[in-house]
mmCIF file of C-alpha atoms in Angstrom:
data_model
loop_
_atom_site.group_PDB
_atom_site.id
_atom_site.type_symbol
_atom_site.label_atom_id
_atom_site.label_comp_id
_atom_site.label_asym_id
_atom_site.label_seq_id
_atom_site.Cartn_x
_atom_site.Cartn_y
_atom_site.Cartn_z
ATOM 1 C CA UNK Q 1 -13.518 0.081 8.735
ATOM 2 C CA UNK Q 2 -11.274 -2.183 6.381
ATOM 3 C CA UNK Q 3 -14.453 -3.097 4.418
ATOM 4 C CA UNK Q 4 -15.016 0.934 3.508
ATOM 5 C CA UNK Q 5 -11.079 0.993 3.004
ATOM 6 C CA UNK Q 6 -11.102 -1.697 0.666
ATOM 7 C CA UNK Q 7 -14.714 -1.447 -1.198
ATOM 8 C CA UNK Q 8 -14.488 2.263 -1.379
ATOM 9 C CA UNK Q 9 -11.249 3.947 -0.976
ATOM 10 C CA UNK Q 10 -8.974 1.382 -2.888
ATOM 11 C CA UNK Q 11 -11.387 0.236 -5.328
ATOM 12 C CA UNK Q 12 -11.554 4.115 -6.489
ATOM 13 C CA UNK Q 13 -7.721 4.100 -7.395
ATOM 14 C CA UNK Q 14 -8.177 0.851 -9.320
ATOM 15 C CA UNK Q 15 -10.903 1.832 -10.936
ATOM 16 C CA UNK Q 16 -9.465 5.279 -12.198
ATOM 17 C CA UNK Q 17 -6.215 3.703 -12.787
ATOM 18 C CA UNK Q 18 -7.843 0.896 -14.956
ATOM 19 C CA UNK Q 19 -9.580 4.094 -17.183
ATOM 20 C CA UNK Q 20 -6.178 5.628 -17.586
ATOM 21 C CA UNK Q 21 -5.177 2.558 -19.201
ATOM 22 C CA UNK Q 22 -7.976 1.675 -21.149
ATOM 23 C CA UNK Q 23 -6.780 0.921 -24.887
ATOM 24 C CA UNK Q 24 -3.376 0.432 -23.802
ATOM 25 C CA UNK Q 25 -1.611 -2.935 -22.412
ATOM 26 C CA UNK Q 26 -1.284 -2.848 -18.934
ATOM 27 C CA UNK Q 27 2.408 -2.827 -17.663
ATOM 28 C CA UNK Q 28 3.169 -4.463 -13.822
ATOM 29 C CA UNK Q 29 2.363 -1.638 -11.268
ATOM 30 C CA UNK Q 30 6.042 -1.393 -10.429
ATOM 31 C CA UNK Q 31 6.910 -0.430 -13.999
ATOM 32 C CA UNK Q 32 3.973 1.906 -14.484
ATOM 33 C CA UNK Q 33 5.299 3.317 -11.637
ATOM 34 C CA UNK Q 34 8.831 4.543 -13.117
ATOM 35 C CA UNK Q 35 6.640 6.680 -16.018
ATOM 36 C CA UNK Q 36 3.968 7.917 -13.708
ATOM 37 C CA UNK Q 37 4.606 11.469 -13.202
ATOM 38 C CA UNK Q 38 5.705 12.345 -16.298
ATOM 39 C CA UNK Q 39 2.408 10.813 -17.284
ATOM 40 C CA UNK Q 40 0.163 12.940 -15.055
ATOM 41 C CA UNK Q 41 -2.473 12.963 -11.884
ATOM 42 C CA UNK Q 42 -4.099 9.840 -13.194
ATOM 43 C CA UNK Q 43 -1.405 7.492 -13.210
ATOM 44 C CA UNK Q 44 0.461 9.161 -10.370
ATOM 45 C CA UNK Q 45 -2.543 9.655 -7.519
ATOM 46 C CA UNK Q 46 -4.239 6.188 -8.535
ATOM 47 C CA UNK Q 47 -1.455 3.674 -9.875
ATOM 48 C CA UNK Q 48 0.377 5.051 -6.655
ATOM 49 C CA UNK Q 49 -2.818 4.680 -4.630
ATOM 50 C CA UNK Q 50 -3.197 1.112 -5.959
ATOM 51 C CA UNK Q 51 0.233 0.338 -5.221
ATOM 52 C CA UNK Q 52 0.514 1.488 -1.610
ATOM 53 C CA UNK Q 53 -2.710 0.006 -0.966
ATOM 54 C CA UNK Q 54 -1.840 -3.697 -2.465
ATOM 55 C CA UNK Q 55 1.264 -3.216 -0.101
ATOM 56 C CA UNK Q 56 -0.900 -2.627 3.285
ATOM 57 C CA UNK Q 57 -3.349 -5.732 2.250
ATOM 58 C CA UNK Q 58 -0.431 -7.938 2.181
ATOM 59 C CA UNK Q 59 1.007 -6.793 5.767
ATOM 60 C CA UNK Q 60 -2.028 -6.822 7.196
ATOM 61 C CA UNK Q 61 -2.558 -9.955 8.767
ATOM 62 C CA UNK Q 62 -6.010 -11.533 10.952
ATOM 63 C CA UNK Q 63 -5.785 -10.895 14.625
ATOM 64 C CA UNK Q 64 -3.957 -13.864 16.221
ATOM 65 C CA UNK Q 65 -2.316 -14.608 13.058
ATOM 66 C CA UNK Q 66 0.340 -12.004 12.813
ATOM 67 C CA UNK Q 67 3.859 -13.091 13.437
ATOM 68 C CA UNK Q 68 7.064 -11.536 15.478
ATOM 69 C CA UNK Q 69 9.016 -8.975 13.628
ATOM 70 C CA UNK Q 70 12.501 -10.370 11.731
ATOM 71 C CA UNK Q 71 15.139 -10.530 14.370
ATOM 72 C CA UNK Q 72 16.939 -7.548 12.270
ATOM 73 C CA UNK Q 73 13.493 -5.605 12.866
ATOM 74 C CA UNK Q 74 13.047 -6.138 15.965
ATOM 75 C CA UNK Q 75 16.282 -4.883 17.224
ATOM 76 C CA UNK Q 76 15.897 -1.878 15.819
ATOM 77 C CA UNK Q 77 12.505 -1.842 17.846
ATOM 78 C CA UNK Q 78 14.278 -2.600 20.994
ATOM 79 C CA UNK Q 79 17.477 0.066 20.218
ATOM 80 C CA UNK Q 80 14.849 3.021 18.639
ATOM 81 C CA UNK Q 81 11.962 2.451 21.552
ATOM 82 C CA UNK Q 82 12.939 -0.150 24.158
ATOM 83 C CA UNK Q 83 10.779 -3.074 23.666
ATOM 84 C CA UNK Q 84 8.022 -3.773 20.837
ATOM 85 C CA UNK Q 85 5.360 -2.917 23.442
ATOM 86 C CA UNK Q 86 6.607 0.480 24.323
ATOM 87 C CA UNK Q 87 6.405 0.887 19.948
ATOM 88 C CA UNK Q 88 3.249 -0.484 20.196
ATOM 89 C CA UNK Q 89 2.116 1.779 23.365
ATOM 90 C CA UNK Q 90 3.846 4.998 21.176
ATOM 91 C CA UNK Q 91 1.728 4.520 17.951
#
């Protein structure tokens, strides 16, 4: 469920990632990012965890309250699958 996902799985990487940089300043995730595997599993596996997991939190959107795709998105849709329910019926 998205309350195990959240509570569990992405609180891990944050927490790990917040150990890593214990001591030091913390940088924005996107700049910790350009240094992050040259500086090992720690800041690679949990800053990038952290990161791709901040990302799907701010797609995700309550049911009903989700909106259309940008018009640029959703002709791709249309051109890759033929309609954004056939994409939806696909995945």
């Amino acid at each position: 469920t998205m309350t195990i996902h959240h509570d569990k799985h992405h609180n891990t990487y944050v927490v790990n990632i917040n150990k890593a940089l214990e001591g030091n300043e913390q940088p924005p995730l996107v700049e910790l990012q350009k240094t992050a595997i040259q500086r090992g599993p720690a800041f690679r596996n949990s800053g990038g965890g952290v990161y791709n997991h901040d990302l799907f939190w701010l797609e995700m959107a309550p049911v009903g309250k989700g909106g259309s795709p940008s018009a640029k998105l959703a002709t791709a849709i249309d051109e890759s699958f033929g309609s954004l329910d056939d994409f939806k019926a696909k995945f």
